[in-house]
Short mmCIF file of C-alpha atoms in Angstrom, two decimals:
data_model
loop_
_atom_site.label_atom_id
_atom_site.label_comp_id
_atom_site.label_asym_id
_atom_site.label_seq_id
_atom_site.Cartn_x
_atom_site.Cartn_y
_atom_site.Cartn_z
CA UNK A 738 140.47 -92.35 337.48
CA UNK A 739 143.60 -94.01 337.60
CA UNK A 740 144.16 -97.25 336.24
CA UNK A 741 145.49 -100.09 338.33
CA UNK A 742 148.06 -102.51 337.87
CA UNK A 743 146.00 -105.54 337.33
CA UNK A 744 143.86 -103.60 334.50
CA UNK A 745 146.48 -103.14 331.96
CA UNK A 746 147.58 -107.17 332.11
CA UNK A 747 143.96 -108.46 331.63
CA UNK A 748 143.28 -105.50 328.95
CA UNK A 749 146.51 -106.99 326.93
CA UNK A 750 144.90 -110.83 327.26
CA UNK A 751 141.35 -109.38 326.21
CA UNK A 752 143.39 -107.70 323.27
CA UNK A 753 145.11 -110.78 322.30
CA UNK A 754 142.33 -113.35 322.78
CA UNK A 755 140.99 -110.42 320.39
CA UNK A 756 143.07 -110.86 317.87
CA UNK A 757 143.05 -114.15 317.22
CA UNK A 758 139.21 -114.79 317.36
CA UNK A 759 138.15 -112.00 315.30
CA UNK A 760 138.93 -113.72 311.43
CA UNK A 761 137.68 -116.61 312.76
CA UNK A 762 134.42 -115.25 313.94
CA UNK A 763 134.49 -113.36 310.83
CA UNK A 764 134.70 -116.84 308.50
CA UNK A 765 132.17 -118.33 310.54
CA UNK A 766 129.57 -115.25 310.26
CA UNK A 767 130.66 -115.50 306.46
CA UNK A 768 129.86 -118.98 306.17
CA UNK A 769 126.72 -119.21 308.17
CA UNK A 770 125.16 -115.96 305.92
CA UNK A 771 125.25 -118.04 302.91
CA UNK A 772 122.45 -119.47 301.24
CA UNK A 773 122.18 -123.50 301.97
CA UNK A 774 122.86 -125.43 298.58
CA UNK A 775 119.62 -126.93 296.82
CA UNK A 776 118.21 -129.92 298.43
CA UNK A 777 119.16 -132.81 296.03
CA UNK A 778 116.13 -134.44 294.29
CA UNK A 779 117.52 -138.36 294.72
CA UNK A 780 118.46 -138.36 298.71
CA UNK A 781 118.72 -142.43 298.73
CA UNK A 782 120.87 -144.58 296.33
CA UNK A 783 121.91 -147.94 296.69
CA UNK A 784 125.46 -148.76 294.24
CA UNK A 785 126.12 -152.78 294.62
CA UNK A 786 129.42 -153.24 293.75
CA UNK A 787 131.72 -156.61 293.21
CA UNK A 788 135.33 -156.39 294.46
CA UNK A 789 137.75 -159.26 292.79
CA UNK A 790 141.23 -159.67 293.80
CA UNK A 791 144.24 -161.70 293.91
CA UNK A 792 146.88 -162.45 296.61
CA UNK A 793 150.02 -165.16 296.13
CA UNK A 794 147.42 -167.00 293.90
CA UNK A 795 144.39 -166.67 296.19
CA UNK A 796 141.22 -165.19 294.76
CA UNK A 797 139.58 -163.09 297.01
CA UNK A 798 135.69 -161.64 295.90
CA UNK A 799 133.84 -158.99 297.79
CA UNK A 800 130.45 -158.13 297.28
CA UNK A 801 128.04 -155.64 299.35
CA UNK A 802 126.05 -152.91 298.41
CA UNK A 803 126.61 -149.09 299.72
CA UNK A 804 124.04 -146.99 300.76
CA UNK A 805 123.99 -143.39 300.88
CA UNK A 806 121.12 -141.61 302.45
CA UNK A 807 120.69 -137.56 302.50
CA UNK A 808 121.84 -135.89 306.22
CA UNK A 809 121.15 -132.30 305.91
CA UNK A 810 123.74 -129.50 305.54
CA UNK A 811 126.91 -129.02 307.08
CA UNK A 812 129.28 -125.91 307.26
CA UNK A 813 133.06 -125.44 307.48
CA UNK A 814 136.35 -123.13 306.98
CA UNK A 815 136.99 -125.43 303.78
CA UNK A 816 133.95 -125.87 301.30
CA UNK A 817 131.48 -123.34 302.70
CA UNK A 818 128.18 -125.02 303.19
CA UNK A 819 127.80 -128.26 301.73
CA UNK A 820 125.75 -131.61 301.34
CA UNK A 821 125.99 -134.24 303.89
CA UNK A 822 125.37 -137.62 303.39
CA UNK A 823 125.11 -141.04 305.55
CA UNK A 824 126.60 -144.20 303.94
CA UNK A 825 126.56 -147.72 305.03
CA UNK A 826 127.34 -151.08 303.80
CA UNK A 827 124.12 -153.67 303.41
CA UNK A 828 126.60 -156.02 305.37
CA UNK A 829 126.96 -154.11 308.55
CA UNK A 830 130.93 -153.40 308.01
CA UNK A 831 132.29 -150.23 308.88
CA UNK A 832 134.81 -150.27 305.87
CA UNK A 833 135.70 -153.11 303.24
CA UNK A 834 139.35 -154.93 304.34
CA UNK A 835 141.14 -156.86 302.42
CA UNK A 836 143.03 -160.03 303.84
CA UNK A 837 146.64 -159.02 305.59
CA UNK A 838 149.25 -159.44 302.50
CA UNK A 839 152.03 -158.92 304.93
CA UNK A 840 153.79 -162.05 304.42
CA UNK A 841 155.29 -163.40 307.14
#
């Protein structure tokens, strides 16, 4: 049989799209035949912290505590399968900010 024209363009895209996939399918199979890590035995913690600082002769204090809660496992190219954990602030924040010291 003989092959057409529009065969041997999409054979050299399957090849390519090939190429490139295949070590990453590889890692992933890799990753995903591992063993998960052991299950920690403390999957809640609560650290309350204090944050003091000082700007132009202000004295700023900060004080919340962080929660961190146990999520599971999670996989990737980088660390293999690890630990994943939640964490929160008792205050509702997203992140701690200190005031702007941009002076202006």
């Amino acid at each position: 049989m003989k092959l057409k024209l529009i065969h041997f363009p999409l054979l050299l895209v399957v090849a390519f799209v090939a190429y490139l996939a295949f070590p990453w399918l590889l890692i992933f199979i890799g990753i995903q035949s591992k063993p998960n890590p052991p299950r920690p035995e403390i999957t809640y913690g609560e650290f309350p912290f204090r944050l003091k600082y000082e700007i132009n002769g202000n004295q700023k204090v900060i004080e919340d505590t962080l929660i961190c809660e146990f999520d599971g496992f999670g996989a990737d190219e980088g660390r293999g399968k690890y630990r994943k954990w939640k964490q929160r602030l008792v205050s509702g924040n997203e992140r701690i900010t200190k005031n702007n010291i941009a002076k202006g």
